[in-house]
CSV table of C-alpha atoms in Angstrom, one decimal:
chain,number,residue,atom,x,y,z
A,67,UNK,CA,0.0,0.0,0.0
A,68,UNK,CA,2.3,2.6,-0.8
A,69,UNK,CA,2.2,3.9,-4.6
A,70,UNK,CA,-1.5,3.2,-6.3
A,71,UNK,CA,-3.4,1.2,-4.3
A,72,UNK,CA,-7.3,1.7,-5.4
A,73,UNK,CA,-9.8,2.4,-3.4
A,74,UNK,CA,-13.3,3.5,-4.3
A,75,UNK,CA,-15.9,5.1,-1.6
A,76,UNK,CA,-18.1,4.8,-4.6
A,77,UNK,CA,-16.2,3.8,-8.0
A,78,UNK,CA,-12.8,2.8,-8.5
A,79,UNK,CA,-10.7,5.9,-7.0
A,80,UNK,CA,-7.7,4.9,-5.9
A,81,UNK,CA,-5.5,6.0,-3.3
A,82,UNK,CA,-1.6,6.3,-2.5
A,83,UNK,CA,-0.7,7.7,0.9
A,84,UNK,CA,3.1,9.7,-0.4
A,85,UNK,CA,2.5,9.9,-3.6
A,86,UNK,CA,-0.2,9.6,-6.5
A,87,UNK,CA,-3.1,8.1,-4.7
A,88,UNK,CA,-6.8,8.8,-6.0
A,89,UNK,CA,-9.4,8.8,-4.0
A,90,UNK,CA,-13.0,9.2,-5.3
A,91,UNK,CA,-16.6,10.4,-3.4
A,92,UNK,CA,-17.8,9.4,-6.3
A,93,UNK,CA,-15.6,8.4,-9.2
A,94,UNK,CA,-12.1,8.2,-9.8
A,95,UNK,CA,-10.6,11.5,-8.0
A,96,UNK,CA,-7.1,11.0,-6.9
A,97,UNK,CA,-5.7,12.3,-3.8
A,98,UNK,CA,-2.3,13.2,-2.2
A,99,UNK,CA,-1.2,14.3,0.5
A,100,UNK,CA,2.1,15.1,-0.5
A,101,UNK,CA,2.8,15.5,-4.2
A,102,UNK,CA,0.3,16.4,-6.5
A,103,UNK,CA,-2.2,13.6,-5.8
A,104,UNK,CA,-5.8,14.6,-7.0
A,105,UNK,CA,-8.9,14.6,-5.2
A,106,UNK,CA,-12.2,14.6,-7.2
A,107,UNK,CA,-15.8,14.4,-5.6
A,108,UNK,CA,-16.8,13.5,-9.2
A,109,UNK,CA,-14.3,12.9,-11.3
A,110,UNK,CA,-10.3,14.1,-11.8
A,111,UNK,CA,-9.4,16.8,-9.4
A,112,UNK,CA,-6.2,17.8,-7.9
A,113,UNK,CA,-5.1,18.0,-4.3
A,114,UNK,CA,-1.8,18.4,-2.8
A,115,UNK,CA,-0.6,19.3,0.5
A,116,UNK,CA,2.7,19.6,-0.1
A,117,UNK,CA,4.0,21.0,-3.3
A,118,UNK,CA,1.4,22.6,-6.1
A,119,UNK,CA,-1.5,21.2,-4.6
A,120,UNK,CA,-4.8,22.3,-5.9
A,121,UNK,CA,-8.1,20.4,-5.8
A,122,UNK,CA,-8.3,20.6,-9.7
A,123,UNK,CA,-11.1,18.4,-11.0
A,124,UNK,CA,-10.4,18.8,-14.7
A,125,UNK,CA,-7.6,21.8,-15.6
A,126,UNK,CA,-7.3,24.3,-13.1
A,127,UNK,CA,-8.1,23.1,-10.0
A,128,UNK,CA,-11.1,22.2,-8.9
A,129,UNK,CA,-13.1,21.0,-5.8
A,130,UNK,CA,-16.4,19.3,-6.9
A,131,UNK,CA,-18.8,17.6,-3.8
A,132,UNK,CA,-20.7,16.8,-6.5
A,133,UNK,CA,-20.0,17.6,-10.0
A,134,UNK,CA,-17.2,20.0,-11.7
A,135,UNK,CA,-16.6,22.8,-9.1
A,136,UNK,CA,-13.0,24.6,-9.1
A,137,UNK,CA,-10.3,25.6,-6.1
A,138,UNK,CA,-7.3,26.4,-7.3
A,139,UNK,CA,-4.3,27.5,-4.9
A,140,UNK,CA,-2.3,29.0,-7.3
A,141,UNK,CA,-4.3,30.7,-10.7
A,142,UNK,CA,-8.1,30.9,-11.6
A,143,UNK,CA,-9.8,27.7,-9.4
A,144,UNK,CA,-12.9,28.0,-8.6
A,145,UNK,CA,-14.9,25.8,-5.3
A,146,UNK,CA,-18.0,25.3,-7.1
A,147,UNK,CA,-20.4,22.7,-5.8
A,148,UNK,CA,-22.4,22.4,-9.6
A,149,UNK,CA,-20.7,25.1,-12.1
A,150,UNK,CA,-18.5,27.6,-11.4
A,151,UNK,CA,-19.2,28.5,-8.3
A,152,UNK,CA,-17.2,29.2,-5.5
A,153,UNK,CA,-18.3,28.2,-2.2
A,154,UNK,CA,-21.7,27.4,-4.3
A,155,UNK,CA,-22.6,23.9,-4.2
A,156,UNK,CA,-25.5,25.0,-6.1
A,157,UNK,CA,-25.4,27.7,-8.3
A,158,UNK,CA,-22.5,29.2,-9.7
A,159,UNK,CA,-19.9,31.6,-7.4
A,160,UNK,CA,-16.3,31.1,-8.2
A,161,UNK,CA,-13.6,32.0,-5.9
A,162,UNK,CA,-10.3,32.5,-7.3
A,163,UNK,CA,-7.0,33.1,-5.5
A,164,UNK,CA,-5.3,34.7,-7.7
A,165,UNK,CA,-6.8,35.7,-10.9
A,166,UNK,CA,-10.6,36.1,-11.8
A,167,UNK,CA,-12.5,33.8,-10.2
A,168,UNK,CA,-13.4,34.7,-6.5
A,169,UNK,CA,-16.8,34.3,-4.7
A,170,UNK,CA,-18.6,34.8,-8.3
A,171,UNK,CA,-21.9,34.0,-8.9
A,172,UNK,CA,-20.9,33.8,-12.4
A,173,UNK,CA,-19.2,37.2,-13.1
A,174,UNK,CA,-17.5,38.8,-10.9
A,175,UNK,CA,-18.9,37.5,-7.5
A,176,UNK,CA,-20.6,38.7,-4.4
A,177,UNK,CA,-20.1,36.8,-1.4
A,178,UNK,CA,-22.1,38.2,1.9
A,179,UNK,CA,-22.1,36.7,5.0
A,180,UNK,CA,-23.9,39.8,6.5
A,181,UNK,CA,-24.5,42.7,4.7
A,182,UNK,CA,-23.4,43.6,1.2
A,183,UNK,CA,-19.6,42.5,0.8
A,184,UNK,CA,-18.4,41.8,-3.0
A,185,UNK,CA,-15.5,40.0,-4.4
A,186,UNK,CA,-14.2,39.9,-7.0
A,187,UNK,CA,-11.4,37.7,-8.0
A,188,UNK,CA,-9.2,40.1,-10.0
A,189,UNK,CA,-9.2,43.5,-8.7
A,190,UNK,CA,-10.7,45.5,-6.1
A,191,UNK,CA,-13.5,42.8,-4.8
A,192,UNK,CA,-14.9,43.1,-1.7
A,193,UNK,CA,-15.8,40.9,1.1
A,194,UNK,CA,-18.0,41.6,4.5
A,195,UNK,CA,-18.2,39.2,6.7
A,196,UNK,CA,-19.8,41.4,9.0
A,197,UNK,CA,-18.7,45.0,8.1
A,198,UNK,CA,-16.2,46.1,5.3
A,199,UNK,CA,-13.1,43.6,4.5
A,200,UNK,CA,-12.2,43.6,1.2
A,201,UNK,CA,-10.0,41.3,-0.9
A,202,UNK,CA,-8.2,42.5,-3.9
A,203,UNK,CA,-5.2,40.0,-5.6
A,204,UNK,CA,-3.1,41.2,-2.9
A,205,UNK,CA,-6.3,41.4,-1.5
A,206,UNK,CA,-7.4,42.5,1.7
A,207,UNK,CA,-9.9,40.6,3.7
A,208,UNK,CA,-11.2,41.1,7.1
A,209,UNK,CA,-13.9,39.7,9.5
A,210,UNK,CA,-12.9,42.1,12.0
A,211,UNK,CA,-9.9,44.2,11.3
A,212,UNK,CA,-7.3,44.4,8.8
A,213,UNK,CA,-5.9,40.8,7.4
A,214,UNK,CA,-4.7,40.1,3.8
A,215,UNK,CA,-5.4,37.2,1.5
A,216,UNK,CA,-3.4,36.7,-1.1
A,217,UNK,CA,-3.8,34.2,-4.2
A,218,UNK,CA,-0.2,33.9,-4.5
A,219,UNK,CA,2.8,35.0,-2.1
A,220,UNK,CA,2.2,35.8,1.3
A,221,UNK,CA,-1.6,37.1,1.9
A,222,UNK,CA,-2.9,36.8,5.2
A,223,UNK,CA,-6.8,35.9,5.8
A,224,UNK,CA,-7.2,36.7,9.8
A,225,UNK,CA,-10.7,36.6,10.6
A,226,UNK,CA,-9.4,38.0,13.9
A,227,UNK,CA,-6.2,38.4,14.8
A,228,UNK,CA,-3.0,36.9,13.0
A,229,UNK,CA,-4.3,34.5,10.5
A,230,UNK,CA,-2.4,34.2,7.0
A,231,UNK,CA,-3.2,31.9,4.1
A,232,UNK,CA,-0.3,31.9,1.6
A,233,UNK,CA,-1.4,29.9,-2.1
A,234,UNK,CA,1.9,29.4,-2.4
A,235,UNK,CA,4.5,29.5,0.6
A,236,UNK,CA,3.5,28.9,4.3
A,237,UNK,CA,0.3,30.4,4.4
A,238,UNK,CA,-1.5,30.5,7.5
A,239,UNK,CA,-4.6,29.8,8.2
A,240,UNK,CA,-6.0,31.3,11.5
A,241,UNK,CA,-9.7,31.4,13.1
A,242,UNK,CA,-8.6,32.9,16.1
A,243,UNK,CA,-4.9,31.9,17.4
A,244,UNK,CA,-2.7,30.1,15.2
A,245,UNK,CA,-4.3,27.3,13.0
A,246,UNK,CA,-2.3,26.7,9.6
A,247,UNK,CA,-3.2,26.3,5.7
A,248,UNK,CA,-0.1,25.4,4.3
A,249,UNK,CA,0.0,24.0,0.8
A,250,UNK,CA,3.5,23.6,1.8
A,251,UNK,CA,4.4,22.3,5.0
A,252,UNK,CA,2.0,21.2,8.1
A,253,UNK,CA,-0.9,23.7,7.3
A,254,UNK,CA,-3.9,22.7,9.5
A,255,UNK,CA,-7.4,24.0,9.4
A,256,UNK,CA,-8.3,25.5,12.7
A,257,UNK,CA,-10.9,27.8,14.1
A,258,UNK,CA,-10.5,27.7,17.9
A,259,UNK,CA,-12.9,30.7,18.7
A,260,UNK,CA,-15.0,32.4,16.0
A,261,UNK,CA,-13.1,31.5,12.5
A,262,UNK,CA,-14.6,30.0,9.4
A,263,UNK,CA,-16.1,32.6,7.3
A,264,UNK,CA,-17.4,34.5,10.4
A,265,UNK,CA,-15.6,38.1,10.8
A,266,UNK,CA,-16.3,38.0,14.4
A,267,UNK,CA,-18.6,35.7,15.5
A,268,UNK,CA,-21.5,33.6,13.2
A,269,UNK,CA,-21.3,34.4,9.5
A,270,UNK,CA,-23.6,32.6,7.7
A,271,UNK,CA,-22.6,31.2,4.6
A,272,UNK,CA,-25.2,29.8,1.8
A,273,UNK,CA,-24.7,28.9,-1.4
A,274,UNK,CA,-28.4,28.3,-2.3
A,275,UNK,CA,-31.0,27.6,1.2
A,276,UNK,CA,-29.2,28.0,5.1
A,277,UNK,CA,-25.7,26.9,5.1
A,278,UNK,CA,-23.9,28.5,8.1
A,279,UNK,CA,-20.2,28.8,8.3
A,280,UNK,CA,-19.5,29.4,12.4
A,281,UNK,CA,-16.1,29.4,13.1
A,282,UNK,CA,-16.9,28.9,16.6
A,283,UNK,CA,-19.4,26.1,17.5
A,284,UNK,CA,-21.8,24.0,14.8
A,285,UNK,CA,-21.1,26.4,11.9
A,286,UNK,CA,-22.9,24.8,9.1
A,287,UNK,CA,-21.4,24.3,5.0
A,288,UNK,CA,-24.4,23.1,2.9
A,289,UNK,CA,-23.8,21.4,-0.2
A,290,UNK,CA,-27.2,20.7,-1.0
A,291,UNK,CA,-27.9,18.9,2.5
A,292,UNK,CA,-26.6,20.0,5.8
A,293,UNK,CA,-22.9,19.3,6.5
A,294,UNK,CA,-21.2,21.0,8.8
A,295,UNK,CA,-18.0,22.7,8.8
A,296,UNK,CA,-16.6,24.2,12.5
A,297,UNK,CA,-13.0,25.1,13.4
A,298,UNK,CA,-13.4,23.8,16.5
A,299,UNK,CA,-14.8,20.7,16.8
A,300,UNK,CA,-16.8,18.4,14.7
A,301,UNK,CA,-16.9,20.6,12.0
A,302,UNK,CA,-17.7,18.3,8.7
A,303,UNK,CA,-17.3,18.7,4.9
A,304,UNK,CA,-19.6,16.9,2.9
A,305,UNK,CA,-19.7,17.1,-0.7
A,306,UNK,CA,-23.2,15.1,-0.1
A,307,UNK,CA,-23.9,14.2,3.6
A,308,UNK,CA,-22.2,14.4,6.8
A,309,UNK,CA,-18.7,14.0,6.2
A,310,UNK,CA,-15.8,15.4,8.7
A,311,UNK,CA,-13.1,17.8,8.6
A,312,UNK,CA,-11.7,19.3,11.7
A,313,UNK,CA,-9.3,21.4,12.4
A,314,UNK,CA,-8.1,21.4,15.8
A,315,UNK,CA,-9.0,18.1,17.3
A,316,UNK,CA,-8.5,14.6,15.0
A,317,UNK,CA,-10.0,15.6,11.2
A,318,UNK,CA,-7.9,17.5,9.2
A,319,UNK,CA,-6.5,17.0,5.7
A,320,UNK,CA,-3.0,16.7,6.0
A,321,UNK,CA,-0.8,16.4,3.7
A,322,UNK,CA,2.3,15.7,5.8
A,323,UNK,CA,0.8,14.3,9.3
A,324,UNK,CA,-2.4,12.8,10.0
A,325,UNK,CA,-5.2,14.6,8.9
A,326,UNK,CA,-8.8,12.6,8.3
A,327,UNK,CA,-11.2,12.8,5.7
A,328,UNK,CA,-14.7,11.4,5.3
A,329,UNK,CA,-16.4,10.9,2.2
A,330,UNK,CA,-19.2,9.7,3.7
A,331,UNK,CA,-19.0,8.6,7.3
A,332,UNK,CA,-15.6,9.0,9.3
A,333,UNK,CA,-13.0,7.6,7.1
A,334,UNK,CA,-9.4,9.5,7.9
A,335,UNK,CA,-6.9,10.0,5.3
A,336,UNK,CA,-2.9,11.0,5.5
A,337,UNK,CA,-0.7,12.0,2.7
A,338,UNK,CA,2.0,10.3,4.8
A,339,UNK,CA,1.6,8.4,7.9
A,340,UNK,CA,-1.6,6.2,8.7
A,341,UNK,CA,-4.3,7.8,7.2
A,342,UNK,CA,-7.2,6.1,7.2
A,343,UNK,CA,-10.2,6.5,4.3
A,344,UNK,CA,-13.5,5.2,4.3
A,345,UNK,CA,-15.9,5.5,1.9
A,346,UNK,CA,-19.0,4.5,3.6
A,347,UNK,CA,-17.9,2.4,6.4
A,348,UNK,CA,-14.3,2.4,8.1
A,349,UNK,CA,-11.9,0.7,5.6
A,350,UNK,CA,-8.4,1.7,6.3
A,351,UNK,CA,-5.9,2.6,3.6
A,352,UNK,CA,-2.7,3.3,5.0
A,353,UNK,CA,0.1,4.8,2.7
């Protein structure tokens, strides 16, 4: 079990704990934790902790729960949960890190969790969580005060205090205190307080009905159903159902250590160590 063992939570995606590993929700995504393994809710997207990684589902990165959506670390990805969009799994946002996608709709993108934020993925767009961050290329984006995001060198996304995510170095991902995003090293997802898409406290975050992000305690991500994503603890991902990702205690995707992903139920994945993936039950794949 250490180059291309298959695995399929659905099909026939296989999986490879170092290097080229696919893993599939649904068909034949691949996924690595620490080259440039692919992970695919539908069908050939790109993920990689460690060197260009980029959920990529056909070109340029993508991140599909369901069908063809785009998040790209590095260029024009998009999170789309049906299209283009971004941080849609229903419609048709796009968020792009560095170029032109970013929380679109379909154009150039407005993403609200309160009031009337914008953003656009190439220029001046703006984002609100609660009041007035904006993000721009080197983009500035705040829940609360001043952070940066940037799509490529060294932007910092703080919902409250220090938090940086980098697309490209050792970007930092911060709810609150210190939780890492590192496409590069030992990035982790964490929301200790009030992070995940909540400027201060509990943004709400909906791609079509009531999704909630909370970065504090049950903040919800709806696909089309009801998972849940929290930074703090039992936050889920689910392209579908009730998947987990967590960031502070045991889920986390990572691509160096021993982060955990479910497609379905609890199934835990590493790019390097024991991960463990299961696509509906418990099976263990260990790289």
């Amino acid at each position: 079990m250490h180059s291309e063992a298959a695995f399929d939570g659905h099909n026939e995606a296989a999986i490879d704990g170092h290097s080229e590993a696919a893993i599939d929700g649904h068909s034949e995504a691949a996924f690595d934790g620490h080259s440039e393994a692919a992970f695919d809710g539908h069908s050939e997207s790109a993920f990689d902790g460690h060197s260009e990684a980029a959920i990529d589902r056909h070109s340029e990165a993508t991140y599909d729960g369901h069908s063809e959506a785009a998040f790209d670390g590095y260029s024009k990805a998009a999170f789309d949960g049906h299209i283009e969009a971004a941080f849609d799994r229903h419609s048709e946002s796009a968020f792009d890190g560095h170029s032109e996608s970013a929380f679109d709709g379909h154009s150039e993108s407005a993403f609200d969790c309160h009031s009337e934020a914008a953003i656009d993925g190439h220029s001046e767009a703006t984002y609100d969580v609660h009041n007035e961050a904006a993000i721009d290329g080197t983009a500035a984006i705040d829940g609360h005060s001043e952070v940066a995001f940037d799509g490529h060198s060294e932007s910092a996304f703080d919902r409250h205090s220090e938090a940086a995510i980098d697309r490209h170095g050792e970007a930092t991902y911060d709810g609150h205190s210190e939780a890492a995003f590192d496409g590069h090293s030992e990035a982790a997802f964490d929301g200790p307080s009030e992070s995940a898409f909540d400027g201060h406290s509990e943004c709400a975050f909906d791609g079509h009905s009531e999704a909630a992000i909370d970065g504090h305690s049950v903040a919800t991500y709806d696909v089309p159903s009801e998972a849940v994503f929290d930074g703090h603890s039992e936050a889920a991902i689910d392209g579908h159902s009730e998947s987990a990702f967590d960031g502070h205690s045991e889920a986390a995707i990572d691509g160096h250590s021993e982060a955990t992903y479910d497609g379905h139920s609890e199934a835990a994945i590493d790019g390097h160590s024991e991960a463990t993936y299961d696509g509906h039950s418990e099976a263990v794949f260990d790289g």
